[in-house]
Tab-separated table of C-alpha atoms in Angstrom:
chain	number	residue	atom	x	y	z
A	1	MET	CA	-87.340	137.497	-48.738
A	2	ARG	CA	-83.666	138.653	-49.220
A	3	ARG	CA	-83.035	140.745	-52.172
A	4	GLY	CA	-80.682	139.372	-55.247
A	5	ARG	CA	-77.483	141.430	-55.735
A	6	ARG	CA	-78.095	143.856	-58.619
A	7	PRO	CA	-76.582	142.010	-62.315
A	8	LYS	CA	-73.073	143.177	-62.793
A	9	LEU	CA	-72.717	145.538	-65.733
A	10	THR	CA	-70.544	144.772	-68.495
A	11	THR	CA	-69.003	147.119	-71.303
A	12	ASP	CA	-71.542	145.508	-73.779
A	13	HIS	CA	-74.192	146.599	-71.438
A	14	VAL	CA	-73.061	150.315	-71.307
A	15	VAL	CA	-72.417	150.546	-75.133
A	16	ALA	CA	-76.057	149.446	-75.569
A	17	ALA	CA	-77.260	151.753	-73.196
A	18	ALA	CA	-75.348	154.658	-74.739
A	19	ILE	CA	-76.646	153.725	-78.204
A	20	ALA	CA	-80.026	153.638	-76.806
A	21	VAL	CA	-79.751	156.892	-75.610
A	22	ALA	CA	-78.165	158.801	-78.548
A	23	ASP	CA	-80.624	157.125	-80.610
A	24	ARG	CA	-83.108	159.273	-78.358
A	25	ARG	CA	-81.139	162.394	-77.819
A	26	GLY	CA	-78.515	162.358	-80.574
A	27	LEU	CA	-74.769	163.226	-79.903
A	28	ALA	CA	-75.776	165.665	-76.786
A	29	PHE	CA	-75.988	162.720	-74.518
A	30	THR	CA	-73.714	162.860	-71.220
A	31	LEU	CA	-72.366	159.780	-69.245
A	32	ARG	CA	-74.802	160.807	-66.563
A	33	ASP	CA	-77.654	160.134	-69.047
A	34	VAL	CA	-76.028	156.686	-70.117
A	35	ALA	CA	-75.703	156.031	-66.592
A	36	GLU	CA	-79.466	156.900	-65.669
A	37	GLU	CA	-79.969	154.233	-68.772
A	38	SER	CA	-78.137	151.592	-67.125
A	39	GLY	CA	-79.566	152.299	-63.842
A	40	THR	CA	-76.206	152.648	-62.106
A	41	PRO	CA	-74.222	155.376	-60.434
A	42	VAL	CA	-72.245	157.495	-63.121
A	43	MET	CA	-68.680	157.061	-61.543
A	44	SER	CA	-69.375	153.385	-61.969
A	45	LEU	CA	-69.433	153.862	-65.644
A	46	TYR	CA	-65.619	154.582	-65.903
A	47	SER	CA	-65.004	150.651	-64.870
A	48	TYR	CA	-65.731	150.038	-67.982
A	49	VAL	CA	-64.769	153.024	-70.327
A	50	ASP	CA	-62.183	156.044	-70.151
A	51	GLY	CA	-64.492	158.595	-70.682
A	52	ARG	CA	-67.258	159.565	-73.246
A	53	GLU	CA	-64.834	159.854	-76.466
A	54	GLN	CA	-63.936	156.201	-75.681
A	55	LEU	CA	-67.553	154.731	-75.515
A	56	LEU	CA	-68.495	156.878	-78.802
A	57	GLU	CA	-65.648	154.891	-80.488
A	58	LEU	CA	-67.013	151.717	-78.892
A	59	MET	CA	-70.884	152.872	-79.774
A	60	VAL	CA	-69.701	153.582	-83.288
A	61	ASP	CA	-68.135	150.124	-83.916
A	62	GLN	CA	-71.132	148.119	-82.182
A	63	CYS	CA	-73.361	150.025	-84.639
A	64	ARG	CA	-71.258	148.648	-87.479
A	65	LEU	CA	-71.224	145.181	-86.317
A	66	ASP	CA	-75.110	145.198	-85.962
A	67	MET	CA	-75.864	146.771	-89.274
A	68	ALA	CA	-77.958	144.872	-91.774
A	69	HIS	CA	-76.110	143.861	-94.853
A	70	THR	CA	-78.031	143.061	-98.155
A	71	GLU	CA	-76.326	140.180	-100.343
A	72	LEU	CA	-74.153	141.913	-103.038
A	73	SER	CA	-74.550	140.388	-106.164
A	74	GLY	CA	-74.098	142.046	-110.212
A	75	GLY	CA	-71.638	144.324	-110.920
A	76	TRP	CA	-69.749	146.926	-109.171
A	77	ALA	CA	-72.133	149.565	-109.628
A	78	GLU	CA	-75.118	147.118	-108.275
A	79	ARG	CA	-72.849	146.098	-105.491
A	80	LEU	CA	-72.241	149.854	-104.605
A	81	THR	CA	-75.882	150.770	-105.112
A	82	THR	CA	-76.568	148.057	-102.175
A	83	VAL	CA	-73.844	149.179	-99.879
A	84	ALA	CA	-74.949	152.666	-100.156
A	85	SER	CA	-78.630	151.684	-99.568
A	86	ASP	CA	-77.435	149.424	-96.385
A	87	ASN	CA	-75.478	152.477	-94.943
A	88	MET	CA	-78.144	155.033	-95.460
A	89	GLN	CA	-80.472	152.371	-93.570
A	90	LEU	CA	-77.881	152.492	-90.681
A	91	PHE	CA	-77.972	156.234	-90.611
A	92	ALA	CA	-81.838	156.135	-90.464
A	93	ASP	CA	-81.714	153.843	-87.488
A	94	HIS	CA	-78.674	155.690	-85.801
A	95	PRO	CA	-79.192	159.165	-87.271
A	96	TRP	CA	-76.242	160.517	-84.926
A	97	LEU	CA	-74.025	158.305	-86.514
A	98	ALA	CA	-74.069	160.830	-89.633
A	99	GLU	CA	-72.515	163.479	-87.098
A	100	VAL	CA	-69.662	161.454	-86.268
A	101	GLU	CA	-66.716	163.230	-87.717
A	102	SER	CA	-63.223	161.614	-87.722
A	103	GLU	CA	-60.323	160.850	-90.371
A	104	ARG	CA	-59.044	157.981	-88.302
A	105	ALA	CA	-61.174	154.854	-88.696
A	106	ILE	CA	-62.284	152.882	-85.505
A	107	LEU	CA	-60.512	149.618	-86.273
A	108	GLY	CA	-62.793	147.456	-84.221
A	109	PRO	CA	-64.598	144.176	-84.953
A	110	GLY	CA	-67.504	146.012	-86.457
A	111	THR	CA	-65.349	148.415	-88.664
A	112	LEU	CA	-63.241	146.032	-90.057
A	113	THR	CA	-66.136	143.504	-90.886
A	114	LYS	CA	-67.922	146.388	-92.755
A	115	TYR	CA	-64.780	147.498	-94.101
A	116	GLU	CA	-63.970	143.798	-95.543
A	117	ARG	CA	-67.791	143.130	-96.950
A	118	GLU	CA	-67.742	146.496	-98.683
A	119	LEU	CA	-64.604	146.331	-100.477
A	120	VAL	CA	-66.290	143.340	-102.365
A	121	ALA	CA	-68.404	145.860	-103.956
A	122	VAL	CA	-65.349	147.791	-105.648
A	123	GLN	CA	-62.907	144.588	-106.116
A	124	PRO	CA	-64.223	144.672	-109.859
A	125	LEU	CA	-63.440	148.068	-110.688
A	126	PRO	CA	-60.640	147.867	-112.828
A	127	ILE	CA	-58.327	150.501	-110.763
A	128	PRO	CA	-55.424	150.301	-108.394
A	129	ASP	CA	-56.461	149.283	-104.782
A	130	ALA	CA	-55.398	152.499	-103.523
A	131	GLU	CA	-58.480	154.181	-105.805
A	132	ARG	CA	-60.847	151.173	-104.748
A	133	ASP	CA	-60.467	152.302	-101.068
A	134	ALA	CA	-60.806	155.738	-102.314
A	135	ALA	CA	-64.054	155.183	-104.715
A	136	LEU	CA	-65.670	153.497	-101.471
A	137	THR	CA	-64.991	156.173	-99.360
A	138	LEU	CA	-66.237	158.675	-101.870
A	139	VAL	CA	-69.627	156.643	-101.717
A	140	LEU	CA	-69.858	156.200	-97.995
A	141	ASP	CA	-69.172	159.887	-97.271
A	142	PHE	CA	-71.813	161.012	-99.976
A	143	VAL	CA	-74.151	158.838	-98.161
A	144	ARG	CA	-73.435	160.279	-94.848
A	145	SER	CA	-73.705	163.768	-96.274
A	146	SER	CA	-77.233	162.788	-97.936
A	147	ALA	CA	-78.601	161.219	-94.773
A	148	ARG	CA	-77.829	164.406	-92.775
A	149	ALA	CA	-79.986	166.516	-95.565
A	150	MET	CA	-82.587	164.120	-95.498
A	151	ALA	CA	-82.651	164.139	-91.861
A	152	HIS	CA	-83.281	167.867	-91.856
A	153	ALA	CA	-85.303	168.100	-94.777
A	154	ARG	CA	-87.791	165.410	-92.776
A	155	ARG	CA	-87.643	167.948	-89.743
A	156	GLU	CA	-88.753	170.825	-91.892
A	157	ARG	CA	-91.444	168.623	-93.735
A	158	GLU	CA	-93.138	168.038	-90.235
A	159	ARG	CA	-93.527	171.755	-90.031
A	160	GLU	CA	-94.321	172.842	-93.689
A	161	THR	CA	-94.713	170.542	-96.809
A	162	PRO	CA	-92.649	171.653	-99.976
A	163	GLU	CA	-95.840	172.700	-101.530
A	164	GLN	CA	-96.782	175.041	-98.927
A	165	TRP	CA	-93.067	176.095	-98.832
A	166	TRP	CA	-93.077	176.676	-103.022
A	167	GLY	CA	-96.343	178.030	-103.227
A	168	ARG	CA	-95.445	180.805	-100.639
A	169	GLU	CA	-91.799	181.589	-101.776
A	170	GLY	CA	-92.114	181.151	-105.586
A	171	ALA	CA	-95.090	183.837	-105.154
A	172	LYS	CA	-92.552	186.273	-103.409
A	173	LEU	CA	-90.187	185.706	-106.149
A	174	GLU	CA	-92.758	186.382	-108.839
A	175	GLN	CA	-93.722	189.579	-106.728
A	176	LEU	CA	-90.000	191.039	-106.484
A	177	GLY	CA	-89.386	190.864	-110.006
A	178	VAL	CA	-86.243	189.183	-109.480
A	179	ALA	CA	-85.633	187.564	-113.043
A	180	ASP	CA	-84.295	191.249	-114.147
A	181	ARG	CA	-81.702	191.306	-111.742
A	182	PHE	CA	-80.785	187.418	-111.524
A	183	PRO	CA	-82.230	185.954	-114.793
A	184	LEU	CA	-80.015	182.893	-114.359
A	185	ALA	CA	-80.536	182.036	-110.983
A	186	ALA	CA	-84.512	182.965	-111.634
A	187	ARG	CA	-84.595	180.389	-114.458
A	188	ILE	CA	-83.068	177.336	-113.149
A	189	GLY	CA	-84.031	178.137	-109.584
A	190	THR	CA	-87.710	178.586	-110.799
A	191	ALA	CA	-87.336	175.193	-112.900
A	192	ALA	CA	-85.483	173.134	-110.096
A	193	GLY	CA	-88.476	174.399	-107.419
A	194	ARG	CA	-91.492	173.813	-109.699
A	195	ALA	CA	-89.476	169.908	-109.948
A	196	GLN	CA	-89.078	169.651	-106.786
A	197	ASN	CA	-91.595	171.972	-105.080
A	198	ALA	CA	-88.927	172.921	-102.864
A	199	ALA	CA	-85.335	174.877	-103.281
A	200	ASN	CA	-83.589	171.690	-102.873
A	201	ASP	CA	-84.994	167.812	-102.951
A	202	ALA	CA	-82.599	165.658	-100.881
A	203	ASP	CA	-84.052	162.412	-102.120
A	204	ALA	CA	-83.557	163.429	-105.848
A	205	ALA	CA	-80.054	165.121	-104.947
A	206	TYR	CA	-78.950	161.592	-103.693
A	207	ALA	CA	-80.222	159.595	-106.359
A	208	PHE	CA	-78.881	162.437	-109.022
A	209	GLY	CA	-75.419	162.397	-106.938
A	210	LEU	CA	-75.141	158.575	-106.787
A	211	THR	CA	-75.396	158.345	-110.529
A	212	VAL	CA	-72.991	161.103	-110.748
A	213	ILE	CA	-70.346	159.397	-108.983
A	214	PHE	CA	-70.748	156.294	-110.754
A	215	ASP	CA	-70.357	157.876	-114.191
A	216	GLY	CA	-67.167	159.017	-113.037
A	217	LEU	CA	-66.062	155.749	-111.605
A	218	ALA	CA	-66.887	154.249	-114.667
A	219	SER	CA	-64.983	156.629	-116.914
A	220	ARG	CA	-61.734	155.673	-114.699
A	221	ARG	CA	-60.671	152.610	-117.090
């Protein structure tokens, strides 16, 4: 029986393969990893992308195009809360996205669609358009930073629970008698540690930070 020809790759196939690899390995992936995922020689990838940098740009845009969106409703605070939650889920689905740093937006269909939709959340704010853009950027940057902190916290909790950490470290602090040398740090740090069972609770910090951002935006009237 004659074997059929291997289906020809497309740029979409290469991008999908790269996203699957990055979801497993993070940003440490190589073009060779993508080629293995695609079942093709590594040099053949250059028929579809110029290199790893362009591939990463396409990956980011595709993830933004494919992300789930919750219907926006209510006032600007409710809408921005929804936008923040959707982006937090995006980073949960693709943790490597939170590590992509660039001041230049990747102006593909996914990025532009996402930007247009999310601007609806800040449109009701009684501020100039430039500040609406800045407000959205502030929220999205905060979400990205929080997503990184939460991912790190999850990895730590796989090794040790917050209760175990505080039980050990709190006992050390009491034995060392640090309250006399660092009274403010001891008082506030102990209160926070007891409240959070950790030096820092990423989930609590996210909720607190979002509230503070919204309070600040509400004052710009």
